[in-house]
Amino acid sequence: MAVLAENANTSLMAEAQETINRYVEPGLGKERSVQTYNETCDKYDEYTGAFEYCGPAYAAKVMRDLYPDKIQRSRVRILDVAAGTGLVGAEMKKLGFKNMDALDPSKGMMDIARGRGCYNKLYIDFIGEYDLNISGDTYDAIVMSGGMGENMIPVSAFIEMTRIVKPGGFIVNVTRIEHLENCKDYVGNLEPMLDKLQEAGRWTEVDRISFPNFLRGKEGIALIHKVL
């Protein structure tokens, strides 16, 4: 039985790796990437579990530290960007966050997120190309885990994030360091955008924290900004 279990786990790992590679295939484009997420959404949690994906738990921990008061935590209005199947929302719910909405372009993923019962509103949309159907200064914070990489959130999305978060609110972005260093859309573009928003008085960097095992063996980073 142990051999069968080991073989099954190896097979799942291979399947998960193949699927994750499809999500971030260079040149695939956002529309086809979303199609892939829709096609594989039923196994997404299983795939990320196989790689011990701890990004959502780390993002929730950062949010908890930003909002240490439990009463405030239950009231602040949060938008989970690139929410996927709602893994971040599930972790934040454990910590007492109750007023959360979610945004993701994949309907299949969002259908699963809806079933978790963590979110009030769900927006099936991209971010970064146009103003969302969300009023300015709506949210106390944005949280995001795993939203950056090939075919994923563009650097222009941070402009929109600063529009819909209230002054004094936070934007927490948790991702793999290698995506920031290797993705062609971010190299030479991401850091200048972060700096541009700071110079324009839209936000200020609070912290950037490196941590091990965003996924098993993959270093993560949390970028924390405060909207001005």
Tab-separated table of C-alpha atoms in Angstrom, residues 127-129 153-162:
chain	number	residue	atom	x	y	z
A	127	ILE	CA	-7.184	43.993	-13.387
A	128	GLY	CA	-4.778	46.501	-14.880
A	129	GLU	CA	-6.167	47.321	-18.319
A	153	ILE	CA	-1.230	40.462	-13.412
A	154	PRO	CA	0.484	43.334	-15.292
A	155	VAL	CA	2.445	46.052	-13.522
A	156	SER	CA	-0.278	48.547	-14.487
A	157	ALA	CA	-2.591	46.744	-12.053
A	158	PHE	CA	-0.916	48.516	-9.147
A	159	ILE	CA	-2.230	51.853	-10.417
A	160	GLU	CA	-5.772	50.495	-10.206
A	161	MET	CA	-5.109	48.998	-6.785
A	162	THR	CA	-4.085	52.376	-5.387
